[in-house]
mmCIF file of C-alpha atoms in Angstrom:
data_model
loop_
_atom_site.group_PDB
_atom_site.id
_atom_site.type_symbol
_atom_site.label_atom_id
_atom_site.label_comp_id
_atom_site.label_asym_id
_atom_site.label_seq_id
_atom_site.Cartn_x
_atom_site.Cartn_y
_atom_site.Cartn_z
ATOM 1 C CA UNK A 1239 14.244 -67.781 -23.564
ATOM 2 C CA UNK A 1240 13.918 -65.323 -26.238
ATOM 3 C CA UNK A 1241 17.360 -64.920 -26.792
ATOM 4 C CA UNK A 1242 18.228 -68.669 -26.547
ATOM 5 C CA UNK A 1243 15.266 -70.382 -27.952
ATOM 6 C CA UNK A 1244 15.887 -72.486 -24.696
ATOM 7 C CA UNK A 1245 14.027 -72.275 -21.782
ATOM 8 C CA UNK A 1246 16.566 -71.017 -18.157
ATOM 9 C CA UNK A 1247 16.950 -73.788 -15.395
ATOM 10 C CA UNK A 1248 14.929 -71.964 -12.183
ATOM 11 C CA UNK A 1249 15.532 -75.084 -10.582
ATOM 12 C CA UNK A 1250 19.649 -75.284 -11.535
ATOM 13 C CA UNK A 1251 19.628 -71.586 -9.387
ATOM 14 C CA UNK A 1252 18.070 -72.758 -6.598
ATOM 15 C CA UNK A 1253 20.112 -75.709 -6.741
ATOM 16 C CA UNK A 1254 23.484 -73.658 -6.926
ATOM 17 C CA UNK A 1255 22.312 -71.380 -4.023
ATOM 18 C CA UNK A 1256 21.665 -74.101 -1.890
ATOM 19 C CA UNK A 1257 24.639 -75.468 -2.654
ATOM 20 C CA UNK A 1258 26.803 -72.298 -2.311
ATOM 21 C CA UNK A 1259 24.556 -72.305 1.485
ATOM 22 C CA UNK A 1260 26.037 -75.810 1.834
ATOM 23 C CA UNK A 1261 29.310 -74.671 0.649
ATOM 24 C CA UNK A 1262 29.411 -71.508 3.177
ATOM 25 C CA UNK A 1263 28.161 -73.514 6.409
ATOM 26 C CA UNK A 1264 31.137 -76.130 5.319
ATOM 27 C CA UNK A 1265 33.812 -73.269 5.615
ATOM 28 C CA UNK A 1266 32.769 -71.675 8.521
ATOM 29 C CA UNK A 1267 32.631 -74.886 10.215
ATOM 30 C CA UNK A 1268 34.873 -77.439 8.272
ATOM 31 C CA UNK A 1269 35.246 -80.297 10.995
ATOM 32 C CA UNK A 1270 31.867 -82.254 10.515
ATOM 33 C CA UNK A 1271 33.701 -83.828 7.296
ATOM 34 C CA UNK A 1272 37.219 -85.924 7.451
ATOM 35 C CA UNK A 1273 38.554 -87.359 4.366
ATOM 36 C CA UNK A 1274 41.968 -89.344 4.313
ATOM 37 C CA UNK A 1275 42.895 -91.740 0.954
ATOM 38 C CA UNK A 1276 41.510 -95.364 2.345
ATOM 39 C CA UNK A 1277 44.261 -98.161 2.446
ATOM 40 C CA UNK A 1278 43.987 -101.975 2.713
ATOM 41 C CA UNK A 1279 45.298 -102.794 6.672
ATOM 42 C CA UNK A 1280 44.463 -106.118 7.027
ATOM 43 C CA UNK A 1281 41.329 -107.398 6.490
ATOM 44 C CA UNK A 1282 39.473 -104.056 6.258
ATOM 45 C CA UNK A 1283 39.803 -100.739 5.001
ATOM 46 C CA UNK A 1284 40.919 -97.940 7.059
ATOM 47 C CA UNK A 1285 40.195 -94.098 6.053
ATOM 48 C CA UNK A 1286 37.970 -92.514 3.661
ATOM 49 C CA UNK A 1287 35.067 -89.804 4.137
ATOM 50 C CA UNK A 1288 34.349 -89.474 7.627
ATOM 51 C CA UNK A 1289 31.030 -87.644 9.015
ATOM 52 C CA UNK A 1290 30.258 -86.829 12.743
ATOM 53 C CA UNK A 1291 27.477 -88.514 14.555
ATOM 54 C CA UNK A 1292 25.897 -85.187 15.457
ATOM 55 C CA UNK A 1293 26.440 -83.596 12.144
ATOM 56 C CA UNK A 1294 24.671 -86.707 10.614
ATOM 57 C CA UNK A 1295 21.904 -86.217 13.304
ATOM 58 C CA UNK A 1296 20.810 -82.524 12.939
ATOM 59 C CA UNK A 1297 21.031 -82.684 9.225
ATOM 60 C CA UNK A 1298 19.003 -85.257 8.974
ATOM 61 C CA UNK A 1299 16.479 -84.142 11.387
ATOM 62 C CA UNK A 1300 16.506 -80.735 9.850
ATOM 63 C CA UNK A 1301 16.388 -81.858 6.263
ATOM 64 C CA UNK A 1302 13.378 -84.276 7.652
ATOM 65 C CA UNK A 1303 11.442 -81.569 9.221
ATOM 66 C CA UNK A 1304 12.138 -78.971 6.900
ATOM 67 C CA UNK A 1305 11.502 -81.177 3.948
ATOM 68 C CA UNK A 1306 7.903 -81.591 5.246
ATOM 69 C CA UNK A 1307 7.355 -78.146 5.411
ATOM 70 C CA UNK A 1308 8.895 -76.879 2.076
ATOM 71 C CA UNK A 1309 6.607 -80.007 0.839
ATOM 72 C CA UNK A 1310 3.659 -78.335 1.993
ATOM 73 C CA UNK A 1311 4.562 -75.216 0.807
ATOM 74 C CA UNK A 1312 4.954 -76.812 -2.634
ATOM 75 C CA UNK A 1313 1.508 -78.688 -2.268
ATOM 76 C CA UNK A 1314 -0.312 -75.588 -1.655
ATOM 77 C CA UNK A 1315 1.606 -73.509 -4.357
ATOM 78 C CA UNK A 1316 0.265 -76.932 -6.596
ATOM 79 C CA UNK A 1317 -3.264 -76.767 -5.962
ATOM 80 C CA UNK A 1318 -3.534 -72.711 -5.761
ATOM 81 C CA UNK A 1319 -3.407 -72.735 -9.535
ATOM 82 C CA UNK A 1320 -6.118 -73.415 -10.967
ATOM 83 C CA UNK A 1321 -6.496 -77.071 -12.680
ATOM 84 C CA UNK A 1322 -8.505 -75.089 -15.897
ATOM 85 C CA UNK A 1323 -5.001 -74.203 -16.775
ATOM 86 C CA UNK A 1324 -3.471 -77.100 -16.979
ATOM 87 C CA UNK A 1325 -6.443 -77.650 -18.837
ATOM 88 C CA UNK A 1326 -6.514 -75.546 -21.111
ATOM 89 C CA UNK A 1327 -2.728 -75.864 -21.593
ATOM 90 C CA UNK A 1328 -3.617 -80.057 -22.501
ATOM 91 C CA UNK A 1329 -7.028 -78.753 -24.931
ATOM 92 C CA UNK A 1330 -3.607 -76.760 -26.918
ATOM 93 C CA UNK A 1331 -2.083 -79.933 -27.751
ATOM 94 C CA UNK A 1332 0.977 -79.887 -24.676
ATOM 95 C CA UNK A 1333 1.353 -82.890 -22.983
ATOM 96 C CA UNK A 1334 0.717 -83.219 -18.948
ATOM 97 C CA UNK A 1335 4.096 -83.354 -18.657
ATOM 98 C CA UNK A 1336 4.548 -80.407 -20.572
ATOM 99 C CA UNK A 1337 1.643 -78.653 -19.428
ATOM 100 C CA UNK A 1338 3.008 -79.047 -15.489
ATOM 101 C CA UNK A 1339 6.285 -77.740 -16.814
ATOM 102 C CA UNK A 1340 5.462 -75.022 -19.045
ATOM 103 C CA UNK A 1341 2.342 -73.598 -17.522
ATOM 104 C CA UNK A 1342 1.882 -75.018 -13.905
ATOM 105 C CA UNK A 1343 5.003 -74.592 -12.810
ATOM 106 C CA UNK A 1344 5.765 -70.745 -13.593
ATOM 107 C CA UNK A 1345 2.936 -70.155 -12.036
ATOM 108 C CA UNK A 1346 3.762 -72.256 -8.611
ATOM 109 C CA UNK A 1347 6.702 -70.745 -8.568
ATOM 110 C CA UNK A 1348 6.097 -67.354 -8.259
ATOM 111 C CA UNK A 1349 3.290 -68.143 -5.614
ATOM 112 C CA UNK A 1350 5.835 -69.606 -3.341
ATOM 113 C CA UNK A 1351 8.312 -67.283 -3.115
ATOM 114 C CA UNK A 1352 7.574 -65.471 0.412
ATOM 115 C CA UNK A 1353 6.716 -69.048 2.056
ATOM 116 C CA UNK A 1354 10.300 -70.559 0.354
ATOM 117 C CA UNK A 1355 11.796 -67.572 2.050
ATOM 118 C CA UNK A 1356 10.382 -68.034 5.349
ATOM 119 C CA UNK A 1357 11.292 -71.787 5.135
ATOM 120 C CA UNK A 1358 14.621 -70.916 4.275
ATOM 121 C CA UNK A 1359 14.964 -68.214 6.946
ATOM 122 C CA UNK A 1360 13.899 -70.861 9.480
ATOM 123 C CA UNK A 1361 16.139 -73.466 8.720
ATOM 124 C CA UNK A 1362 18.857 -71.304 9.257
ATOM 125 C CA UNK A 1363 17.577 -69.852 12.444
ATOM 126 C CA UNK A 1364 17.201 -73.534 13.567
ATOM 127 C CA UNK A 1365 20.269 -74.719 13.091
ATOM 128 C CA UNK A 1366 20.912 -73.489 16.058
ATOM 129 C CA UNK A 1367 19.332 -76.217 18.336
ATOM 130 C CA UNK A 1368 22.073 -77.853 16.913
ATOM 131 C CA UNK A 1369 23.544 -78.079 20.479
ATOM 132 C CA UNK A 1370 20.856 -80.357 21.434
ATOM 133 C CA UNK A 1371 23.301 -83.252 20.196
ATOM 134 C CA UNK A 1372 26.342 -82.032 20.722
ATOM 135 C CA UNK A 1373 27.707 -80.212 17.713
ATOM 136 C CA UNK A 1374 29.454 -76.845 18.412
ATOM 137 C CA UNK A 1375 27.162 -74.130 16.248
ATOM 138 C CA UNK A 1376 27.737 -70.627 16.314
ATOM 139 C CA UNK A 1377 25.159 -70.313 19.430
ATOM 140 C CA UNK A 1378 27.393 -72.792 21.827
ATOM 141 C CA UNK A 1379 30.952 -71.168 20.545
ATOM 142 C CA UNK A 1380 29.617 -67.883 21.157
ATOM 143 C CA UNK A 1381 28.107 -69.492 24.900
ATOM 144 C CA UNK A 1382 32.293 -70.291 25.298
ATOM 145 C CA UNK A 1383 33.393 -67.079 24.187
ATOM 146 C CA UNK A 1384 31.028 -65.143 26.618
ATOM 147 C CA UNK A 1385 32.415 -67.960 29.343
ATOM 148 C CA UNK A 1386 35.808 -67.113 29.324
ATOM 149 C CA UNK A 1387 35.738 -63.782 28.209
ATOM 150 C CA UNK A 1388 32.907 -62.089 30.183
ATOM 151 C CA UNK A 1389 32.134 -60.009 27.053
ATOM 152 C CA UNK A 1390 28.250 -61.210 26.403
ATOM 153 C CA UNK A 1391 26.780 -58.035 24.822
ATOM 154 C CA UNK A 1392 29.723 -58.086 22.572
ATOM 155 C CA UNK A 1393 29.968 -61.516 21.479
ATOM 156 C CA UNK A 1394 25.861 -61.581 21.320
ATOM 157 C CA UNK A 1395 25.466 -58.778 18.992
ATOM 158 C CA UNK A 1396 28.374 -60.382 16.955
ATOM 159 C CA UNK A 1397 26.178 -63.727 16.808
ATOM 160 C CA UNK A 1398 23.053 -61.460 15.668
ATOM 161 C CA UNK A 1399 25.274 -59.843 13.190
ATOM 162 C CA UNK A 1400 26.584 -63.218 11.772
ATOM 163 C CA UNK A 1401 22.893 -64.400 11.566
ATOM 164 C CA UNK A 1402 21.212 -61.494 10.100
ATOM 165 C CA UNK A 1403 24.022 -61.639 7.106
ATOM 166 C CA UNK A 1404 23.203 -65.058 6.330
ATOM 167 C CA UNK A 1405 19.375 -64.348 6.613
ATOM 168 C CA UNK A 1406 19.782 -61.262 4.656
ATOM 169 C CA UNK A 1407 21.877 -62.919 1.983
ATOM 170 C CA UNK A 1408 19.435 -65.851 1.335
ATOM 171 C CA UNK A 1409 16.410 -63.560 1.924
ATOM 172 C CA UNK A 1410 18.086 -61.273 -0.972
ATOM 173 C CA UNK A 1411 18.855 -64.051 -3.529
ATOM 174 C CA UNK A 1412 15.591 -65.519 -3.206
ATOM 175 C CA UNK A 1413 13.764 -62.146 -3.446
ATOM 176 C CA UNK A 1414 15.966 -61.639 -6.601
ATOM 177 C CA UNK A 1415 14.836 -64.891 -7.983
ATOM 178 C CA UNK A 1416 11.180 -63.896 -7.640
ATOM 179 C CA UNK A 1417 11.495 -60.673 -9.405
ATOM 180 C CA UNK A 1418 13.479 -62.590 -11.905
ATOM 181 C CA UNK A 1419 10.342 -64.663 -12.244
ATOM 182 C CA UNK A 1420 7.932 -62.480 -12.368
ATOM 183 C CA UNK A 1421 10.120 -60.071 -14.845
ATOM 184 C CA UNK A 1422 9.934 -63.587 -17.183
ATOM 185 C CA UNK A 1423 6.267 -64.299 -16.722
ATOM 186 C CA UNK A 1424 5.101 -60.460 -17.372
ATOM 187 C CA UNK A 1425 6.750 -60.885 -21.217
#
């Protein structure tokens, strides 16, 4: 900000991680999404973006349940600040909307940093029920593997691997974010 005059999008680099997470799940696993040109046969249109049934099902019951949660971790990081700064920031002339952005939010943010992390953790970690439905995850592949090749402590240790470098990297990222943040707000 001091360079620019202009304040740096937090919420653009969560957005791009998440996206980069969406990105990443999408190459190891690129079947969940079809795409052909659509063309005119008939009376209807055949082709276009295709999505799985059981894709569509576990991301929207993980988005659903992890929304609430990540909601709740916002709502507490919300009312842990306390409302004589925003406040204060309105007696100074800012608006509430600028107040909430300039003063409430830097705050919120670095308060939820370890409970974003866990969330995130978690919704990795549960994407593995993702078998419930149907959808081949890296728990039921690895399940095959160990089926035909009678290798389980080698494919499971594999699997842990896979998962603690995904944890790891978001954990990392995040945690690099909230120093980031708190490097900003200690100027």
């Amino acid at each position: 900000r001091d360079r620019t005059g202009r304040a740096q999008p937090v919420a653009a680099a969560v957005a791009e991680a998440l996206a980069g997470l969406a990105l990443l799940a999408l190459w190891l696993d690129p079947v969940p999404l079809a795409w052909s040109v659509p063309r005119l046969e008939g009376f209807d249109f055949t082709g276009g973006g295709r999505v799985s049934l059981q894709f569509a099902v576990i991301a929207v019951t993980l988005m659903l349940y992890h929304g609430a949660q990540i909601g709740e971790v916002l709502r507490g990081g919300i009312l842990s600040v306390p409302p004589g700064q925003r406040e204060a920031a309105q007696a100074l002339g800012l608006s509430p909307r600028q107040a909430t952005r300039l003063v409430v939010l830097p705050q919120v943010l670095r308060l939820i940093g370890p409970p974003m992390n866990n969330q995130y953790v978690n919704l990795i970690k549960n994407t593995s029920v993702a078998i419930a439905v149907g959808y081949s995850d890296l728990m039921s592949v690895s399940g095959t593997i160990i089926n035909q090749t009678f290798r389980p402590l080698e494919m499971m240790l594999l699997t842990m691997a896979v998962y603690l470098a995904i944890c790891l990297a978001v954990t990392t990222q995040l945690n690099r974010l909230g120093d980031r943040l708190r490097r900003r707000e200690g100027r």
